[in-house]
Amino acid sequence: MAADVDRQLWESTNGSLSIEPVCSDRADSPAPGLVSGTEPGAGQETAMFAHTESFEDLTADTEGAGLEPQEREASLQEGRGEDEEEPREECAVIGRQQQEGGREGGVRDKDKDEDVTSDAWRAHRKHVFVLSEAGKPIYSRYGSEEALSSTMGVMMALVSFVQSGDNTIRSIQGDGYRVVFLRRSPLVLVGVSRGSQSAGQLLRELQYVYLGIVSLLSATQLQRVFAHRQSYDLRRLLSGSEHLTGSLLRLLERDPGPLLSAVACLPLPGPARDRVSACLRQARAPPLTFSLLLAGTRLVSLVRRRDLHLHHLDLHLLANMAASCSAFREAEGWTPVCLPKLNAAGFFHAHVSFPLPGTPLCLLLLSTEREAFFELSACKQRFLELLHKRNALLGLQEALSCPTYSVALVGVPELRHFVYKSRSSGLYTSPELEGPYSSDEEQERLMCLYQQLHSRLHHPTRPLSSIYHTTHTHNLYAKVTSGFELYLCFSALGTKAIAEAAVSKLLKWIRKEEDRLFILNPLTY
Amino acid sequence: MNEEYYLELRENPVQFEHASSVNNVFFDEANKQVFAVRSGGATGVVVKGPDDKSSVAFRMDDKGEVKCIKFSIGNKILAVQRTTKSVDFINFIPDFPHIEFSHECKTKNASVLGFCWTNWNEIVFVTDQGIEFYQVLPDKRSLKLLKSQSINVNWYIYCPETSVLLLSTTVQGNVLQPFAFKSGTMSKMSKFEIELPVVPKPAKLSLSERDIAVATIYSDLYVMYLKHHSRTTNSPGAEVVLYHLPREGACKKTHVLKLNTTGKFALNVVDNLVVVHHQSSLTSIIFDIKLQEPDCPVNVHQAVLPGRSIHPFKIPRTGPAAAPSQAPVICELYSSTWSVFQPDIIISASEGYLWYLKVKLQPTLNLLQDKGKLMDFLLRRRDCKMVILSVCSQMLVGEEKGSLPVVATVFDKLNQVYKEYLDAEQTYTVAMESGPSRSSSSYKRPVRTQAVIDQSDMYTHVLSTFTERKGVCHKFIIAVLMEYIRSLNQYQITVQHYLYELVIKTLVHHNLFYMLHQFLQYHVLSDSKPLACLLLSLESTYPPAHQLSLDMLKRLSTANDEIVEVLLSKQQVLGALRFVRSVGGHDNVSARKFLDAARQTSDSMLFYTIFRFFEQRNLRLRGNPGFNQGEHCEEHVAYFKQMFGEQALMKPAAV
Amino acid sequence: MLCVFFSPRMASGMQEKQYTPSLLSFFIYNPKFGPREGEEEKKILFYHPSELDKNEKIRSVGLCEAIVQFTRTFCPTKPAKSLHTQKNRQIFYEPEEHFWMVMVVRNPMIEKPNKDGKPPTIEYQEDEILDSVYGAVLQQCYSMYKLFNGTFGRAMEAGGVEMLTQKLEKFFYRYLQTLHLQSCDLLDVFGGISFFPLDKMTYLKIQSFVNRVEQSLSLIKYTAFLYNDQLIWSGLEQDDMRILYKYLTTSLFPRHTEPELAGRDSPLRPEVAGNLLHYGRFLTGPASLKDPDAKIRFPRIFVNTEDSYEELHLIVYKAMSAAVCFMISAAEDLTREFCEQLDSLVGPQLTLLASDICEQYNINRRISGSVLISLTLRQTPRKCLALLALLSSNKHTIGAHIKRNICYFDSQRSQACALFQYSIYTI
């Protein structure tokens, strides 16, 4: 019967899509004030993500979050854990596969060897440190933890000194740099950034780093380890996985997704996408909770268990893990992973594979059963066959070959770049960074600007509905409504008038393109 | 001491054969001619005018002692009076027979007191019983009576410049009857009475010709009466009483010049100053009737300056008798043989000299302490400019440095005159533009007297040197400059920018940038391009100057190009372009100029932005983003491709 | 940065209690003093509140030292400027080498009462206050101290730590009471001098007035001229003037407003023999010149401490709304005769000038002028709008650095934006 329901749903959506891509109840040119759920890119159904604003749930305590029905299984699985070393093993596996596997390894070594008293070390735009409440070093982005142990000792001292005054240290502001402290018992995270990045942004990134670690160990295990021994050296557990944190940080610096707590989709014509999604769903197996199809960090399709919602934050962590372990490209991988937002207490088991060699297409099959590897492997096979049978492959490959689009298509010459997020679906779209933005530092500078706007819009006590911001290099315009969140970047010669005109033009265009840029019909098993 | 003499006898006087038993000397005020008549003219008459050309020499038969001899205006006809009855005429008109003829006065048994020419062929006989106005007809050798008037006359004075004849009538002689002559007409003016110090009993003639003089002062006709000191009236000394004699209307007593001494006096009028010579003290004093504002009908004046002698005059030995070795003789001044004529003539018949009197201004600087009064005095003199300027320089330096209030008043007085002239110029030009034909008659171009001291005069002769001067406290320098600017502003005279430059240079030289900043803030230094450029040049020493100058250029609103250039030179390409756009000039600026500038910054993002801007401009203007040949942007296009790739170029078919 | 001006969007309940930021502590220390263990107390040169337990003082100083040291590991040249914690802000400032001033400000907070007698929950508004503002306030504290006492270093040279600590006690004991942290805002950041809008001619008159007085009273070294608490002329360099202006407008003038307050001006002074009637009076120095044994003492100020380091008498003389500051080298001793001379010379002229200015001002009143005056009266949101308007009028300068930011665009908006990093907010 479930099947019938699904079928109907499938038909109907399919039908409606094939005939009329844009559903009749949607305004053609959305007014800025349109209601959540009808903005361009809004999903036909209930959103596929736990619908949240990252800056809220980042400050919310992770430990509290994620009491989904699935909790039971997790705890069950946890209860079964007579051998709590095991997950560590498997992380270690990832790590090791990594060490021989990767350029990250090389990079890491270079970073690690740096002299922590050198100007070069100080000059880094962002430092991140993780330490235990005992002041023991756990991670440093640059320089070896050993060399930094005394510094980290001071950090811990500062934290606990302020704490002793029944107060909490937040940050230290210097001239052109800031130091931000985040305490997530049993860990303390410290970020040091130069330039314009606000303390809030830095805090967000520290959160990610923390959750990144949780995703490897699970909060429960983390607690337990330190409950055991205060002075435990967590690096033993994490050895080999530091590069995950490194690549996560890089992701945060380049990708607007985490900032907007949204996920980008691979541009794919609606019908093609629906076909792929259908295949993905048909290839399902009982133990599956989520099947994700990713191209890098871009989502191609996601099918989920009807009662579960995947949190974008968990998805970013997954994507980061999948993307940064080159080992998976060689062979199917099988690794336990904690999805802190879903359930920080327990583990999922992820089947990771790159079904189309030479493409970034990555298939992630998540299950709560640790023995399900072969079942899911088979599931992957079925999916590939279905793709062939329903000749969905071609469209997919085309899409993969050009994963982005040019801003010129919008037809606003002054417009340089933009980020559009549909709040109801938690999806965002953003054109390729071309022209002057092809260089890394320009990209990071742009992200920084977006971050500034974001933190102004979502200021905890003085949120703004829109902001126009002129720098020496850019004019930026950002705007939030209940339906969407929009960031536009214009040349330094842009004007407010142009910007306002551009907004409506852009919204029209996105509406026109939405079935290509977004997943309008998310599926469930 | 030498600069104490403020009066002197002018160079090269008129020389003539001095009076003697055989040589009579006459002076004609009308033509300013000296007649030396030797033995009644038989041995020759030598006539010397103000310049050598006008000297004439001739002979005439000795028909008895000559009483009076005068040429008509232009030396046409010579009139000679030998008897009390008649006057003889000799024709001097070129190629006219040199015949002599005579004419008797028509009034029976009246005796001719004298005569005066009012024109080249019109003459007035003054007899003891009246006046007879004739036209002389040389060809007919006769005179035609034009008008006559019978009235008892004691004596007469004729003022040639105004051709007014003054007759002393009544027994006491103190009622004066003026007549005015004008080409063939004679008009009687209202008579008036000179108040005598004492009224003699029994009545007798008590106003003498010697005590009356007529002269024009500040272009008004005055009758000057030398009122002698008398025991009865307890006045401290003699005084000169001025009666203003208008063309029509009653004559009024208007000024009294206090001499504060007694003795023999003589009067001259030089450069509108009344000069009173005092024989016994061998000094002269001067009066300026305008020096005090007229407050009451009769203004009492004191001498402007303390009494001083005329500058000593040396007579060079000349003539055959003169041996070069012999030193020149000092001429005796104020000698009893001197006779003084109006306005400014002194004749020594015994020495055979005619001098013109002259006022030297330089000495007055030290003699007149009150700078304000001094300015009032100097501003009315003829050759005052350099003196005034030297007064200005003098009051700014040295021990007798003036206090700022004094400096201020001096500046104000100068600028008042300056402003009056400017206004006159203004109204004149306006009138000319409005329609020369009609108004040209009524308006004549205002003459620029030496008293008009403009800003360039002040700058070149006073301020520039003053500011360069060593050892002057800069506070004072700035204070003075500000005073001058203040004064100019007060009279709404637009200040020349070189004065501002002077201020700025001084401020900069003493690192008083913040003062400069404040002055600019209040627009004390009014905006101008030169000033803005000067500011620009200061940027290295005072960075804010750059913005100040930009603001100024912006306010000028005529300097948009300059602003763009400045910004570009500072590599502020975006600022420049934003500005051009804000003034709506972005459709016709040269793309190349901006691209060059952007390229120089080697900031690729900037270059991209600028390039895009012009691509869009091209698209808007020509429907194609490409650049024209004329714009010479090929290299930039190439660079753009190289930087951002072919595809980054804007597509012509942009939606 | 601008946001801080706008009142919270949250609907505040009736019974909520709002607490404005307040000064928790303020201290000055020099780590070089008492470096050895157990001598820490010697480092502390001034501490408010003084009654605080000695060890507490040492602890807080210790924290500052630690933080400064810590940040040096990331940026040796530029140590920390402030520390943000949940409950408060600490601002650090090193005005002279090794001399550290620290100001601890409690964050504004909202007290939300709980039902059924639970203790009220306190919510700290950590983002409500700006480092830039309180940093500026702290620097003002130093500048103000320096204006009246000279640098720390000089005090040390003169009388060692004892003298310095005495001076600090004497000065800050009173000064801290005058700090109104809740009313601090962007204007403090600029340390703004507001200039009085005036036509050229009147300005020139004032110029020549100043020059004449300086010429006839040659003792006078610098002169400053104010009207309506706004500056018209300053012979002092800008930085010194900025702090002197702050003193005059926030401290001296408010204490001497009696006659003006009454709406009319101070009574004419016919008693001054052989002298025109005038409204002139001394705001500093002798209360009355007639009292023969009143001491002739004027406050001393220190200017150009960077180079020439001059100590000056500060004479402030006022007639109606016009006030003049005469500054005379402290080496000169000022006699009663001098004061009388000054009074009789300046009084009448200044009285005339004051009425001239008033007249002129009423003729060509400029909006910016009035905006400025109203600033002090208005609520903060309006205040910043007023500030925009003010900044966009070229007549006024708020410190040279800001002036440079005001670009030459026509639109007032763009000028204002130039100041606020080109940001326009719509709320």
PDB file of C-alpha atoms in Angstrom, chain A residues 258-340:
ATOM      1  CA  PRO A 258      27.025  26.414   5.680  1.00  0.00           C
ATOM      2  CA  LEU A 259      26.636  30.160   6.075  1.00  0.00           C
ATOM      3  CA  LEU A 260      23.076  30.075   4.787  1.00  0.00           C
ATOM      4  CA  SER A 261      22.403  26.706   6.379  1.00  0.00           C
ATOM      5  CA  ALA A 262      21.248  25.569   3.014  1.00  0.00           C
ATOM      6  CA  VAL A 263      22.308  23.156   0.325  1.00  0.00           C
ATOM      7  CA  ALA A 264      23.023  23.826  -3.319  1.00  0.00           C
ATOM      8  CA  CYS A 265      21.688  21.528  -6.012  1.00  0.00           C
ATOM      9  CA  LEU A 266      23.343  20.414  -9.185  1.00  0.00           C
ATOM     10  CA  PRO A 267      21.508  22.259 -11.967  1.00  0.00           C
ATOM     11  CA  LEU A 268      19.498  19.581 -13.698  1.00  0.00           C
ATOM     12  CA  PRO A 269      16.343  19.842 -15.774  1.00  0.00           C
ATOM     13  CA  GLY A 270      13.326  18.937 -13.646  1.00  0.00           C
ATOM     14  CA  PRO A 271      12.263  15.841 -15.517  1.00  0.00           C
ATOM     15  CA  ALA A 272      15.804  14.452 -15.598  1.00  0.00           C
ATOM     16  CA  ARG A 273      16.188  15.013 -11.897  1.00  0.00           C
ATOM     17  CA  ASP A 274      12.870  13.381 -11.148  1.00  0.00           C
ATOM     18  CA  ARG A 275      13.918  10.404 -13.205  1.00  0.00           C
ATOM     19  CA  VAL A 276      17.152  10.067 -11.225  1.00  0.00           C
ATOM     20  CA  SER A 277      15.339  10.477  -7.931  1.00  0.00           C
ATOM     21  CA  ALA A 278      12.879   7.843  -8.979  1.00  0.00           C
ATOM     22  CA  CYS A 279      15.714   5.438  -9.726  1.00  0.00           C
ATOM     23  CA  LEU A 280      17.272   6.214  -6.400  1.00  0.00           C
ATOM     24  CA  ARG A 281      14.048   5.491  -4.634  1.00  0.00           C
ATOM     25  CA  GLN A 282      13.307   2.343  -6.531  1.00  0.00           C
ATOM     26  CA  ALA A 283      16.754   1.013  -5.721  1.00  0.00           C
ATOM     27  CA  ARG A 284      16.002   1.237  -2.047  1.00  0.00           C
ATOM     28  CA  ALA A 285      16.613  -1.493   0.530  1.00  0.00           C
ATOM     29  CA  PRO A 286      14.914  -1.969   3.908  1.00  0.00           C
ATOM     30  CA  PRO A 287      17.767  -0.768   6.167  1.00  0.00           C
ATOM     31  CA  LEU A 288      18.139   2.512   4.293  1.00  0.00           C
ATOM     32  CA  THR A 289      17.359   5.724   6.092  1.00  0.00           C
ATOM     33  CA  PHE A 290      18.787   8.144   3.512  1.00  0.00           C
ATOM     34  CA  SER A 291      20.083   7.856  -0.018  1.00  0.00           C
ATOM     35  CA  LEU A 292      21.944  10.891  -1.238  1.00  0.00           C
ATOM     36  CA  LEU A 293      23.371  11.652  -4.615  1.00  0.00           C
ATOM     37  CA  LEU A 294      25.977  14.404  -4.472  1.00  0.00           C
ATOM     38  CA  ALA A 295      28.220  16.140  -6.958  1.00  0.00           C
ATOM     39  CA  GLY A 296      30.895  17.588  -4.727  1.00  0.00           C
ATOM     40  CA  THR A 297      28.905  19.622  -2.236  1.00  0.00           C
ATOM     41  CA  ARG A 298      25.986  19.971  -4.625  1.00  0.00           C
ATOM     42  CA  LEU A 299      22.972  17.825  -4.071  1.00  0.00           C
ATOM     43  CA  VAL A 300      21.653  15.887  -7.051  1.00  0.00           C
ATOM     44  CA  SER A 301      18.960  13.988  -5.289  1.00  0.00           C
ATOM     45  CA  LEU A 302      17.940  12.890  -1.845  1.00  0.00           C
ATOM     46  CA  VAL A 303      15.505  10.184  -0.845  1.00  0.00           C
ATOM     47  CA  ARG A 304      14.716   9.765   2.809  1.00  0.00           C
ATOM     48  CA  ARG A 305      12.690   7.693   5.180  1.00  0.00           C
ATOM     49  CA  ARG A 306       9.339   9.408   5.449  1.00  0.00           C
ATOM     50  CA  ASP A 307       9.708  10.054   9.189  1.00  0.00           C
ATOM     51  CA  LEU A 308      13.271  11.361   9.093  1.00  0.00           C
ATOM     52  CA  HIS A 309      14.685  14.718   8.142  1.00  0.00           C
ATOM     53  CA  LEU A 310      18.324  15.185   7.299  1.00  0.00           C
ATOM     54  CA  HIS A 311      19.766  18.374   8.710  1.00  0.00           C
ATOM     55  CA  HIS A 312      21.689  20.473   6.189  1.00  0.00           C
ATOM     56  CA  LEU A 313      24.477  20.694   8.725  1.00  0.00           C
ATOM     57  CA  ASP A 314      24.806  16.930   8.851  1.00  0.00           C
ATOM     58  CA  LEU A 315      24.683  16.911   5.078  1.00  0.00           C
ATOM     59  CA  HIS A 316      27.586  19.346   4.881  1.00  0.00           C
ATOM     60  CA  LEU A 317      29.560  17.125   7.217  1.00  0.00           C
ATOM     61  CA  LEU A 318      28.747  14.073   5.127  1.00  0.00           C
ATOM     62  CA  ALA A 319      29.641  15.824   1.898  1.00  0.00           C
ATOM     63  CA  ASN A 320      32.888  17.007   3.392  1.00  0.00           C
ATOM     64  CA  MET A 321      33.735  13.530   4.575  1.00  0.00           C
ATOM     65  CA  ALA A 322      32.883  11.926   1.235  1.00  0.00           C
ATOM     66  CA  ALA A 323      34.697  14.575  -0.794  1.00  0.00           C
ATOM     67  CA  SER A 324      37.886  14.644   1.244  1.00  0.00           C
ATOM     68  CA  CYS A 325      38.558  10.960   1.425  1.00  0.00           C
ATOM     69  CA  SER A 326      40.029  10.166  -1.945  1.00  0.00           C
ATOM     70  CA  ALA A 327      40.050   6.511  -0.902  1.00  0.00           C
ATOM     71  CA  PHE A 328      36.320   6.234  -1.615  1.00  0.00           C
ATOM     72  CA  ARG A 329      37.025   7.033  -5.239  1.00  0.00           C
ATOM     73  CA  GLU A 330      38.937   3.788  -5.618  1.00  0.00           C
ATOM     74  CA  ALA A 331      36.567   1.448  -3.810  1.00  0.00           C
ATOM     75  CA  GLU A 332      33.199   1.482  -2.090  1.00  0.00           C
ATOM     76  CA  GLY A 333      33.644   2.587   1.471  1.00  0.00           C
ATOM     77  CA  TRP A 334      31.817   1.586   4.639  1.00  0.00           C
ATOM     78  CA  THR A 335      32.163   3.895   7.573  1.00  0.00           C
ATOM     79  CA  PRO A 336      30.287   4.725  10.738  1.00  0.00           C
ATOM     80  CA  VAL A 337      29.319   8.378  11.002  1.00  0.00           C
ATOM     81  CA  CYS A 338      27.486  10.351  13.601  1.00  0.00           C
ATOM     82  CA  LEU A 339      24.993  12.918  12.397  1.00  0.00           C
ATOM     83  CA  PRO A 340      25.124  15.308  15.328  1.00  0.00           C
TER      84      PRO A 340
END
